[in-house]
Short mmCIF file of C-alpha atoms in Angstrom, two decimals:
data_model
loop_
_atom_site.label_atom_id
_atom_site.label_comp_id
_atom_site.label_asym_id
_atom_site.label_seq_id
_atom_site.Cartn_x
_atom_site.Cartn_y
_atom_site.Cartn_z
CA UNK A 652 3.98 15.22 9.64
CA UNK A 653 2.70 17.92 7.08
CA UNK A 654 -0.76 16.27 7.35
CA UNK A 655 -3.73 15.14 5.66
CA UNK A 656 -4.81 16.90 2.54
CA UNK A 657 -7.20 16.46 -0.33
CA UNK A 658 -6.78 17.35 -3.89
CA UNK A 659 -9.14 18.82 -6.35
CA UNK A 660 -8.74 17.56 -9.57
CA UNK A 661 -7.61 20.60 -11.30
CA UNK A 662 -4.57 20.52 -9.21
CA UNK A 663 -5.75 23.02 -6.25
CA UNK A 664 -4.78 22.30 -2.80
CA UNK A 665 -8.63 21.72 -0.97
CA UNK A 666 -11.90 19.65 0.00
CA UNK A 667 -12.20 16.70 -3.30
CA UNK A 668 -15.64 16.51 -1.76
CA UNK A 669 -17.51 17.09 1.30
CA UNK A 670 -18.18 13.47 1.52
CA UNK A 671 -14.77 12.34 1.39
CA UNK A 672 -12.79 15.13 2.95
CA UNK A 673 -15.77 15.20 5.75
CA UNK A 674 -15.92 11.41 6.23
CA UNK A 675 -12.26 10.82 5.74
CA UNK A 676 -9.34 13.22 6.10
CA UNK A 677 -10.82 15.94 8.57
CA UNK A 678 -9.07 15.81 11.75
CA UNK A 679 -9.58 13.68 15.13
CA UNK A 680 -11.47 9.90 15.47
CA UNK A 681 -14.47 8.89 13.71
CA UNK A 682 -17.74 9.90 15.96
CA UNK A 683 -20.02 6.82 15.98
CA UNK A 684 -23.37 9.41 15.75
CA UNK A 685 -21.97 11.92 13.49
CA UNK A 686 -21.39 8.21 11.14
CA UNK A 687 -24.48 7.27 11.73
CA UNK A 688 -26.25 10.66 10.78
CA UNK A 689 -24.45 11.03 7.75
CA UNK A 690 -26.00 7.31 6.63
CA UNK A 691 -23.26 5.10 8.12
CA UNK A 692 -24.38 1.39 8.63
CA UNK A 693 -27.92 1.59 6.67
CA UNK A 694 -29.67 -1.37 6.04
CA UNK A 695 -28.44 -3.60 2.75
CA UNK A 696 -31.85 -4.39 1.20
CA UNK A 697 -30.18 -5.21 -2.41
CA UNK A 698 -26.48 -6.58 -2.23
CA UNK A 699 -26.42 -7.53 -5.91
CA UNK A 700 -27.51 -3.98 -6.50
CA UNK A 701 -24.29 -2.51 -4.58
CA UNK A 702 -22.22 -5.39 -5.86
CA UNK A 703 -23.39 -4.11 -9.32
CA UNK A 704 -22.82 -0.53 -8.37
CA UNK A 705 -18.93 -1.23 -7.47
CA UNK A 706 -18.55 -2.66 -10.57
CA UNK A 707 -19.77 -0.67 -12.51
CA UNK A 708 -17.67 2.48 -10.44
CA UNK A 709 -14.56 0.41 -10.83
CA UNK A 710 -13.43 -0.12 -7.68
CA UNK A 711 -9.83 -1.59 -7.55
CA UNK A 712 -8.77 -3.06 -4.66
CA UNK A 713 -6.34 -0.83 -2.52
CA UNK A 714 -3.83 -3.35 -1.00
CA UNK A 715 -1.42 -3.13 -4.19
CA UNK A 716 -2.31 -5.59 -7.11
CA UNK A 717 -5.12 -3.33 -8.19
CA UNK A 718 -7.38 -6.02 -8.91
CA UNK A 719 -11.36 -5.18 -9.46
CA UNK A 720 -13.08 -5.23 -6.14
CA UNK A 721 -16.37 -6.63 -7.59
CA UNK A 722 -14.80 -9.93 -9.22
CA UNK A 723 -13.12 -11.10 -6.10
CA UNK A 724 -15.95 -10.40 -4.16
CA UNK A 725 -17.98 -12.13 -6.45
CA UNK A 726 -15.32 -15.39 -6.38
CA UNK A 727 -15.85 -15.85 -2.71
CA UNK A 728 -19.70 -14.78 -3.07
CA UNK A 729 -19.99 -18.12 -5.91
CA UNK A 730 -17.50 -20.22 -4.07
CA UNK A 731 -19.30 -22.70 -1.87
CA UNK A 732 -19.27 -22.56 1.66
CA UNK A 733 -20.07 -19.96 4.26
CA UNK A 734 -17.33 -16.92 3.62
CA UNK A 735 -15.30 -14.84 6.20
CA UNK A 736 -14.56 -11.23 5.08
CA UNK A 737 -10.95 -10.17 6.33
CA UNK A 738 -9.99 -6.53 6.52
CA UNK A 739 -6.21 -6.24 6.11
CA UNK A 740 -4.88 -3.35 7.48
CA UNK A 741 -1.30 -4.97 7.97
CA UNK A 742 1.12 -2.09 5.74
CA UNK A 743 4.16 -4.63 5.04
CA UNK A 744 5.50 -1.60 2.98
CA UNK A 745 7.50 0.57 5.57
CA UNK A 746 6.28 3.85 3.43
CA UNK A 747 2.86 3.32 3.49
CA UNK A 748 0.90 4.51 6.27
CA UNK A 749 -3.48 4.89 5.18
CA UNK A 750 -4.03 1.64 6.83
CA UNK A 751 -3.10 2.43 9.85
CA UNK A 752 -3.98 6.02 9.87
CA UNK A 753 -7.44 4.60 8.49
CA UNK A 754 -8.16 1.96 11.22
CA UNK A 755 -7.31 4.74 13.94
CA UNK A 756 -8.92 7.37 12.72
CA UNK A 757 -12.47 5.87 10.67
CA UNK A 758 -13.09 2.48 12.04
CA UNK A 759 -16.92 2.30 11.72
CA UNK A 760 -16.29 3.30 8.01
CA UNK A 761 -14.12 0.04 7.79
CA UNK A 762 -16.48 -1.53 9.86
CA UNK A 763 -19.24 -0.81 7.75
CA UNK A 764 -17.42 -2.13 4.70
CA UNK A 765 -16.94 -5.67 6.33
CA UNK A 766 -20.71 -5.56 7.25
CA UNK A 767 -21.56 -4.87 3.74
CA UNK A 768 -19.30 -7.35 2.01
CA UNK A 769 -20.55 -9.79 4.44
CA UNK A 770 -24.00 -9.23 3.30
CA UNK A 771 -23.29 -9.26 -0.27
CA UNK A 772 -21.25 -12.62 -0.07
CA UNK A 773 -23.55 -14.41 2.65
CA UNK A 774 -20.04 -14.13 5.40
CA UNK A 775 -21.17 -14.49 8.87
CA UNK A 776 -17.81 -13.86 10.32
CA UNK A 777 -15.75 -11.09 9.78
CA UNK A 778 -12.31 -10.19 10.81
CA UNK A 779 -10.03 -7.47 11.38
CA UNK A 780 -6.48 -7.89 10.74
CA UNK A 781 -3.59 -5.26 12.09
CA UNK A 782 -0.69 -5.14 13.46
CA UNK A 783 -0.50 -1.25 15.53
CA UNK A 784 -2.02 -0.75 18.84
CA UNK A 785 -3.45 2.29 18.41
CA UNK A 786 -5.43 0.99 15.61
CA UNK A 787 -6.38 -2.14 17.50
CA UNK A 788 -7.84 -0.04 20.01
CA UNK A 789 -9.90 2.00 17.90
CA UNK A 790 -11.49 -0.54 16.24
CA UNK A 791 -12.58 -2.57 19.31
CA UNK A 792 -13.97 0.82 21.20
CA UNK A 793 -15.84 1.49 17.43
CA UNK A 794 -17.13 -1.88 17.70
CA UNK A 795 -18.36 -1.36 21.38
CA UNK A 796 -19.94 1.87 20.20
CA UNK A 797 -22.10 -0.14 17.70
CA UNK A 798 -21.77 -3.66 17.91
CA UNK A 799 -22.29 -5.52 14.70
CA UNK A 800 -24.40 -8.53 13.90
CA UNK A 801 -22.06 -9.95 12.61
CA UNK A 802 -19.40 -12.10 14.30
CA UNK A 803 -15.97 -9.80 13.80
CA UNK A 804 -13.03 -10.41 15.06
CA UNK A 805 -9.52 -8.78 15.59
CA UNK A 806 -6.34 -10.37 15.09
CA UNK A 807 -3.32 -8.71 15.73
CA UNK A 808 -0.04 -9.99 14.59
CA UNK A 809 3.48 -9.14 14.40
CA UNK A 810 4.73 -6.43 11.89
CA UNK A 811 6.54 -7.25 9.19
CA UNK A 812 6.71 -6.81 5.35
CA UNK A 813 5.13 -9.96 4.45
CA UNK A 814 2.27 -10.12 7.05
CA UNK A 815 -0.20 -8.50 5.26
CA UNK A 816 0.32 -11.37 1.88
CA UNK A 817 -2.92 -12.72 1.64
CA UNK A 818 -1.78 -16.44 2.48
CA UNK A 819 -0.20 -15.32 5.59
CA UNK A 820 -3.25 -13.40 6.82
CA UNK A 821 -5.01 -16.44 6.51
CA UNK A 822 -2.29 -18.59 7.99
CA UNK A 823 -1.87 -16.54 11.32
CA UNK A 824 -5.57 -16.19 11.61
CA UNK A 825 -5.99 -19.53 12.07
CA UNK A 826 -3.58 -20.13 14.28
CA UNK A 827 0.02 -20.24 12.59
CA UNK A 828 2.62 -17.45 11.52
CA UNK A 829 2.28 -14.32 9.21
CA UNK A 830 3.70 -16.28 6.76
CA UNK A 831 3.32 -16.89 3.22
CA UNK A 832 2.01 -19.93 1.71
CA UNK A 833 2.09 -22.03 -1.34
CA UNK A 834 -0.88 -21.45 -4.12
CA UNK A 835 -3.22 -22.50 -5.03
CA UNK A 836 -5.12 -23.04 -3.48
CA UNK A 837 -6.33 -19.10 -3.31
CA UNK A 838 -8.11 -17.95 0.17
CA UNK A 839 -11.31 -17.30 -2.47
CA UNK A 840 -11.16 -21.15 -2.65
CA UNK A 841 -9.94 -22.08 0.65
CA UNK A 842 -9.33 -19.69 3.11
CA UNK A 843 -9.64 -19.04 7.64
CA UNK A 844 -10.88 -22.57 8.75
CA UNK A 845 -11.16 -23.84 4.64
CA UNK A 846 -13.50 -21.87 3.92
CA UNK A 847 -13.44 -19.39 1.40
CA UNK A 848 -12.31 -16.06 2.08
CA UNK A 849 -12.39 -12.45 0.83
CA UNK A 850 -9.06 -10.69 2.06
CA UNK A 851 -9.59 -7.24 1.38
CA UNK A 852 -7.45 -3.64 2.07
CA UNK A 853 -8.98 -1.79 4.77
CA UNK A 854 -9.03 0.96 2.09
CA UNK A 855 -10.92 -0.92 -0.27
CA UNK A 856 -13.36 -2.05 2.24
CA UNK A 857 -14.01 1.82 3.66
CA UNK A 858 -14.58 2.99 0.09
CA UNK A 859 -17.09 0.25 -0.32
CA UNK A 860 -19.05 1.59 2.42
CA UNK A 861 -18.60 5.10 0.78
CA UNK A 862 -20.02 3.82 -2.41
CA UNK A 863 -22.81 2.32 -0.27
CA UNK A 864 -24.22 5.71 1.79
CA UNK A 865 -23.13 8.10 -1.34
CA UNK A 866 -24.00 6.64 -4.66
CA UNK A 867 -24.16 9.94 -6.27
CA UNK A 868 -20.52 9.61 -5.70
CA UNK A 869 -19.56 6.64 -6.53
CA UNK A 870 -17.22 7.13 -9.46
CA UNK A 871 -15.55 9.81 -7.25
CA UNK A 872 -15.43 7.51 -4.01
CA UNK A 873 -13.99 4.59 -6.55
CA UNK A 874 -11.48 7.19 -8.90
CA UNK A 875 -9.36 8.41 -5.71
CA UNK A 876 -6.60 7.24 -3.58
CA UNK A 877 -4.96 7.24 -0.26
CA UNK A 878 -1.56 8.44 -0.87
CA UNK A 879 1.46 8.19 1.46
CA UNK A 880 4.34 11.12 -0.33
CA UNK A 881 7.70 10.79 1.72
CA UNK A 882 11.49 11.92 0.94
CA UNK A 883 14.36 13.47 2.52
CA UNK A 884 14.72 16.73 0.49
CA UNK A 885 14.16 20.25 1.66
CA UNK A 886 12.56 21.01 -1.70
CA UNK A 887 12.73 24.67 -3.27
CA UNK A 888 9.27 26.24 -3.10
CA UNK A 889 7.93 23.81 -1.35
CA UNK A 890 4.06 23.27 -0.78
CA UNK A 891 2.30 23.10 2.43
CA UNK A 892 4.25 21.98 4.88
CA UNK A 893 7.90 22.27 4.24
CA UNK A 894 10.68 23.52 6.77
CA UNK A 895 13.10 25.52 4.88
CA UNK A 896 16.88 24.01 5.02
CA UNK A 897 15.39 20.91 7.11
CA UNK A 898 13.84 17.63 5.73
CA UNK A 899 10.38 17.91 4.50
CA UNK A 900 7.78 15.73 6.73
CA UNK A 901 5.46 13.50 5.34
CA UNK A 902 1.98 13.47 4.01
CA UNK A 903 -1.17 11.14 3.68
CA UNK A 904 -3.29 12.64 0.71
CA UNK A 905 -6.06 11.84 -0.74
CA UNK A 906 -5.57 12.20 -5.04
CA UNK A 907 -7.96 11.19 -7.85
CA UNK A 908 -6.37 8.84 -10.15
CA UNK A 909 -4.32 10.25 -13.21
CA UNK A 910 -3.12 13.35 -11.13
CA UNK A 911 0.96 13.91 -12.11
CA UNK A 912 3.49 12.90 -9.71
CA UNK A 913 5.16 16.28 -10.11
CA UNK A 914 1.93 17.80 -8.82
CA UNK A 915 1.91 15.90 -6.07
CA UNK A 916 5.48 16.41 -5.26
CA UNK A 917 5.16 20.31 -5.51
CA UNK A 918 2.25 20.24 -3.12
CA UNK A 919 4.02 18.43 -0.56
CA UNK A 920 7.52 20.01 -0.50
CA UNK A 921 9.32 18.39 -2.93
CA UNK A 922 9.50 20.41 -5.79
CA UNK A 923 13.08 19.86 -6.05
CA UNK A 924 13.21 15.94 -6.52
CA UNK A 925 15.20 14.53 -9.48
CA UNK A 926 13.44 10.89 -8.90
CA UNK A 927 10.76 8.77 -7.51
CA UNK A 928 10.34 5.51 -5.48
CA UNK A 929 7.35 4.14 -6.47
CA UNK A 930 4.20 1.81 -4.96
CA UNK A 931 6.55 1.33 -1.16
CA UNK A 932 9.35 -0.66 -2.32
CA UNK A 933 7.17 -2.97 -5.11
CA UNK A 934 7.02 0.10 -7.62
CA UNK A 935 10.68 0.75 -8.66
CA UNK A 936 12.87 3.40 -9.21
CA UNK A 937 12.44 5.91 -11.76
CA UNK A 938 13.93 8.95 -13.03
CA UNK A 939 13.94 11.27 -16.38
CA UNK A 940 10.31 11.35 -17.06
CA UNK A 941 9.13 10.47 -13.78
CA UNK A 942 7.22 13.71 -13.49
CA UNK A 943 4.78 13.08 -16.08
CA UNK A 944 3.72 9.72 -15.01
CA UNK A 945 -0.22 9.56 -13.60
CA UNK A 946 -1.26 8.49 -10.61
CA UNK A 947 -3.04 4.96 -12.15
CA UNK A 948 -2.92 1.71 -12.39
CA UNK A 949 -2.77 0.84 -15.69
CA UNK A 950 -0.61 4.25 -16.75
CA UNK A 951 2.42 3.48 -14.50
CA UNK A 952 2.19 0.13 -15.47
CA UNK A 953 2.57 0.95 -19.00
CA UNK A 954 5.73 2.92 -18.02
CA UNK A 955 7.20 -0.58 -16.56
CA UNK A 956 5.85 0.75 -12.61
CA UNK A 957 3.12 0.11 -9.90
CA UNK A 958 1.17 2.07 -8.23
CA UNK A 959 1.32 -0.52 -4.72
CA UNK A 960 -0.11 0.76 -1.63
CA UNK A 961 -0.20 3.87 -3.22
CA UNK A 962 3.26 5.00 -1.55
CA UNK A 963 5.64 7.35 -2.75
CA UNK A 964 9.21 8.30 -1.71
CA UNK A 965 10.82 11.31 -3.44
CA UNK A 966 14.44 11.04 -4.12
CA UNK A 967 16.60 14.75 -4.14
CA UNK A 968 19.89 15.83 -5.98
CA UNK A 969 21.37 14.54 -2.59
CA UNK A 970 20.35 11.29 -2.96
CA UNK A 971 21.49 8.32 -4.97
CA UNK A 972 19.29 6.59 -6.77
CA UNK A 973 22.28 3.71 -6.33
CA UNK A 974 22.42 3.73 -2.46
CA UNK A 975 18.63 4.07 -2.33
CA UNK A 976 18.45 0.92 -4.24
CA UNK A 977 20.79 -0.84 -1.81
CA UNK A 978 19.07 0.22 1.04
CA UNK A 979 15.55 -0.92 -0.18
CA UNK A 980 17.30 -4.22 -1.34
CA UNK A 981 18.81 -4.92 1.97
CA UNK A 982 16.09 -4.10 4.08
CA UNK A 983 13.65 -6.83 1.66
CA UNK A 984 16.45 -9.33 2.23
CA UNK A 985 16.31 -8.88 5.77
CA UNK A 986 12.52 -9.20 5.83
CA UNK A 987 12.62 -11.90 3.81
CA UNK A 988 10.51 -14.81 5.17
CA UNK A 989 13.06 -17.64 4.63
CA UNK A 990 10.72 -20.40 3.23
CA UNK A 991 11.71 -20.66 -0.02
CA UNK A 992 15.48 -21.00 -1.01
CA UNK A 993 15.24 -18.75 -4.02
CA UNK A 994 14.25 -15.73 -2.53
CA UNK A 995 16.91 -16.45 0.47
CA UNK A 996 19.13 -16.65 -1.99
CA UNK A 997 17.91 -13.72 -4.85
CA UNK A 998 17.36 -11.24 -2.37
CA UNK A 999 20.55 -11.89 -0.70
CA UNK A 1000 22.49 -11.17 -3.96
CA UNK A 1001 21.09 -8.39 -4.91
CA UNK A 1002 21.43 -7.02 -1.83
CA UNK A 1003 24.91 -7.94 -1.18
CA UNK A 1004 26.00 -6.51 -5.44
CA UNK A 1005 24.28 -3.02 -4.88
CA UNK A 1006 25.79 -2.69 -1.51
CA UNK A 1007 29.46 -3.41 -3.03
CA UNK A 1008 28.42 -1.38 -6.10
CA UNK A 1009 26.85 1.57 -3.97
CA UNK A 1010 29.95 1.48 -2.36
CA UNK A 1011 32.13 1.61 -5.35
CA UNK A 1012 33.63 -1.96 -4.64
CA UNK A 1013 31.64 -4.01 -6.97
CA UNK A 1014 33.38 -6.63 -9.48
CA UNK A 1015 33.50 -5.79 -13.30
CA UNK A 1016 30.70 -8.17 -14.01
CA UNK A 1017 28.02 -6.70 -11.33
CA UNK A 1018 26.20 -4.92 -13.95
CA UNK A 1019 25.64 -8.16 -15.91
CA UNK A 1020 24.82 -10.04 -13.12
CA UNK A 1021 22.21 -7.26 -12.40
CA UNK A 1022 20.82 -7.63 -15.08
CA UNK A 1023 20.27 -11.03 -15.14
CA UNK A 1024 18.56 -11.57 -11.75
CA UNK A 1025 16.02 -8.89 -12.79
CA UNK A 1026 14.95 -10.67 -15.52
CA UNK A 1027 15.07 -14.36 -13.72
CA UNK A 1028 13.53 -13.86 -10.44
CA UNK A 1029 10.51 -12.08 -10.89
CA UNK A 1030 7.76 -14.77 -10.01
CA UNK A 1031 9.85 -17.30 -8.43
CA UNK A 1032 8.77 -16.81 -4.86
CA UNK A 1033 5.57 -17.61 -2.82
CA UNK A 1034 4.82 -14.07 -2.02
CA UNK A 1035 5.75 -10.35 -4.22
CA UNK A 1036 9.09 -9.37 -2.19
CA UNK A 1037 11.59 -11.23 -4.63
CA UNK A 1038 9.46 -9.54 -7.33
CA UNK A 1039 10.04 -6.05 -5.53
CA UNK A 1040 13.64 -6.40 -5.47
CA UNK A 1041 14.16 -7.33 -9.18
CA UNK A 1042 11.78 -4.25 -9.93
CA UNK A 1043 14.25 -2.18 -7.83
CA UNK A 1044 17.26 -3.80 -9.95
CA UNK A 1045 15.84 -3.49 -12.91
CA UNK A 1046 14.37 -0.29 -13.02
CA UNK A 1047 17.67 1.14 -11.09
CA UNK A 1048 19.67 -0.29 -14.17
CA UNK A 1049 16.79 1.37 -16.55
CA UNK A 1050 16.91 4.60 -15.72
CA UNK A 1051 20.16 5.24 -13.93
CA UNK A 1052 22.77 3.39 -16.61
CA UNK A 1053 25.00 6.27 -15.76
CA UNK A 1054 25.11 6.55 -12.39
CA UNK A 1055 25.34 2.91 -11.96
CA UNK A 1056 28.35 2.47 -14.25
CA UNK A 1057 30.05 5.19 -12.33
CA UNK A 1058 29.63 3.69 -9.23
CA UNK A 1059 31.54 0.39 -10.74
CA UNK A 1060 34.82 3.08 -10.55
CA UNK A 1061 34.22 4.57 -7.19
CA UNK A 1062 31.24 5.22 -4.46
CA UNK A 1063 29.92 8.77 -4.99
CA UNK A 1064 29.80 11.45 -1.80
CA UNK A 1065 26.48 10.47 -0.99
CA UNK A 1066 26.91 6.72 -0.72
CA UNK A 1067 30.53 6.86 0.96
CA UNK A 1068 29.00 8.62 3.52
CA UNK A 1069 25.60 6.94 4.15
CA UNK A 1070 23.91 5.01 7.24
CA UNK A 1071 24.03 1.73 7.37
CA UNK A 1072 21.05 0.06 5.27
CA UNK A 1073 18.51 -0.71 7.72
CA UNK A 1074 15.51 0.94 5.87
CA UNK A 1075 15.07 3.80 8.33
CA UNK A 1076 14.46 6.47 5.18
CA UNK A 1077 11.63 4.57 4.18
CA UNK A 1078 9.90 4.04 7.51
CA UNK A 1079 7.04 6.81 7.55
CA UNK A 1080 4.95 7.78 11.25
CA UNK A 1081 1.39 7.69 11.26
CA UNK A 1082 -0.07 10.80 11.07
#
């Protein structure tokens, strides 16, 4: 792994801030007194105040959509009932890996976020959700080290890309599988046990409680992401980290929003990349261009991306942007959760036409029928994978007509001579 780095925002390799290279990314587990002394679980006196304050910083929820942390806390906060506050640090997305890293390494700063919400929405149970050991094990020594007042519990569950949905966190929470469900209703109407719930990224709950004990900082805390950067390139002057004539390992950094992906890439070893895979597998595939795109929101999704988890997988003049799209497609078909027939069925096709067409075996239509599916399944299915693999498709077809029409003649070097698509390039370790 090359690490876990921060970013100034001029571009220079270094500490963002003591407060959030300190708190988050130096090395080693979270120390309960050294959390404590740096104003770690305070008293709440005002929680409209801080609910105000994270508006106002414009906090967006980490998990993927983006969505404003203050208005979905404020849904469950208005919706009647008493509310339980989830932490979700199940990372469906094979390339993503701050949830994890987060829950093992800076559990009382999680912690503290769930406390907080609670206070601020009137919750008196809390939960957190995972699927890693390691993690699980942090968190329940971090909650022996200061136990809360508030009732929190962990639920572990089995990992797989659609565990962390918010319907199936709810669903195998109380009882069932980590499986999707039909809305509405929403979990901030009806959520663990009916009542309503706040299902929030552990990332999104540990910034809260950054907000919270540095308000000074808050626009800071709120303007920068966890980053997972990933790829199989050796990259030509290569940043920190890189093995010469071997793959380059992967990174977790910490980036305020707007900084170029081609920054990002040079830092991290892979100056060389020709394309990026964007947000895990939700983001799409993109090439020409790709290096002036921001690290936002509402920038890549102007270019026709998403930012995600915040995951990014760098794709080399070795790779093809063809088989890469196969892969991803075949390893969302295989994870699909087989509840709803469309998905069963969309994912299946895609995967099974970029397979043939990565392989240079695909009929004359395939392109057409491409084409087609990624403008007809988006939004069909009770959870975002189908919507992930049309964004694959359709982006692939995008920005790659060329390579993709060449494939419809023959398979290229890379593809004829590729692994079989289980997803493996994707999958990331936890730093």
């Amino acid at each position: 792994m090359t690490g876990v780095f921060s970013l100034l925002p001029d571009g220079r390799p270094g500490l963002l801030a003591p407060l959030l290279s300190g708190a988050w990314l130096s090395g080693g587990s979270e120390d309960v007194s050294r959390y404590l002394a740096a104003g770690g679980y305070a008293p709440l006196t005002a929680p409209d105040r801080l609910l105000d304050r994270i508006a106002a910083a414009g906090l967006r929820g980490r998990g993927g959509a983006g969505f404003p942390a203050a208005v979905k806390i404020r849904a469950v906060r208005d919706a009647p009932g008493r509310a339980v506050v989830v932490a979700n640090g199940e990372e469906g997305e094979p390339g993503s890996v701050k949830d994890r890293w987060l829950l093992r390494h800076r559990p009382h700063t999680v912690l503290d976020g769930i406390r907080l919400v609670a206070a601020m929405t009137g919750a008196e149970r809390g939960c957190v959700y995972l699927s890693d050991e390691p993690a699980e094990r942090a968190v329940h020594r971090a909650l022996a080290e200061c136990p809360p007042r508030l009732r929190i519990d962990v639920v572990r569950t089995e990992h797989t890309y659609v565990a962390g949905e918010e319907t199936a966190v709810v669903r195998r929470i109380d009882g069932g599988p980590a499986l999707p469900t039909a809305k509405p209703p929403r979990p901030f109407e009806s959520g663990v046990g009916g009542a309503p719930t706040l299902v929030a990224n552990v990332e999104t709950l540990a910034r809260i409680a950054l907000i919270y004990s540095r308000p000074e900082a808050a626009l800071a805390v709120a303007g920068t992401h966890l980053v997972t950067l990933s790829g199989a390139g050796a990259g030509a002057g290569a940043g920190a980290g890189a093995r010469a004539g071997a793959g380059v390992a992967p990174a977790l950094a910490e980036v305020p929003a707007g900084t170029h992906l081609k920054v990002l890439a040079d830092l991290c070893g892979h100056g060389t990349a020709e394309a990026v895979l964007l947000g895990g597998l939700f983001g799409g595939l993109h090439g020409p261009g790709w290096t002036d795109l921001p690290l936002d929101h509402d920038g890549l999704r102007s270019a026709g991306a998403a930012l995600g988890c915040g995951a990014l997988h760098f794709l080399h003049p070795d790779d093809c942007p063809v088989g890469v799209a196969g892969e991803a497609a075949a390893y969302l078909a295989a994870q699909s959760a087989r509840q709803c027939g469309v998905c069963v069925a969309g994912t299946g096709a895609l995967a099974r036409t970029l397979t043939s067409l990565a392989r240079g075996r695909a009929g004359a239509d395939s392109a057409d029928q491409l084409h087609r599916w990624s403008r007809q399944l988006p939004g069909r299915g009770a959870c975002g994978l189908l919507d992930a693999g049309a964004r694959i498709v359709a982006t692939l077809l995008a920005h790659f007509p060329d390579r993709v029409d060449a494939h419809r003649r023959a398979a290229c070097r890379a593809c004829a001579g590729a692994a079989p698509e289980d997803g493996r390039r994707f999958t990331v370790p936890v730093p």
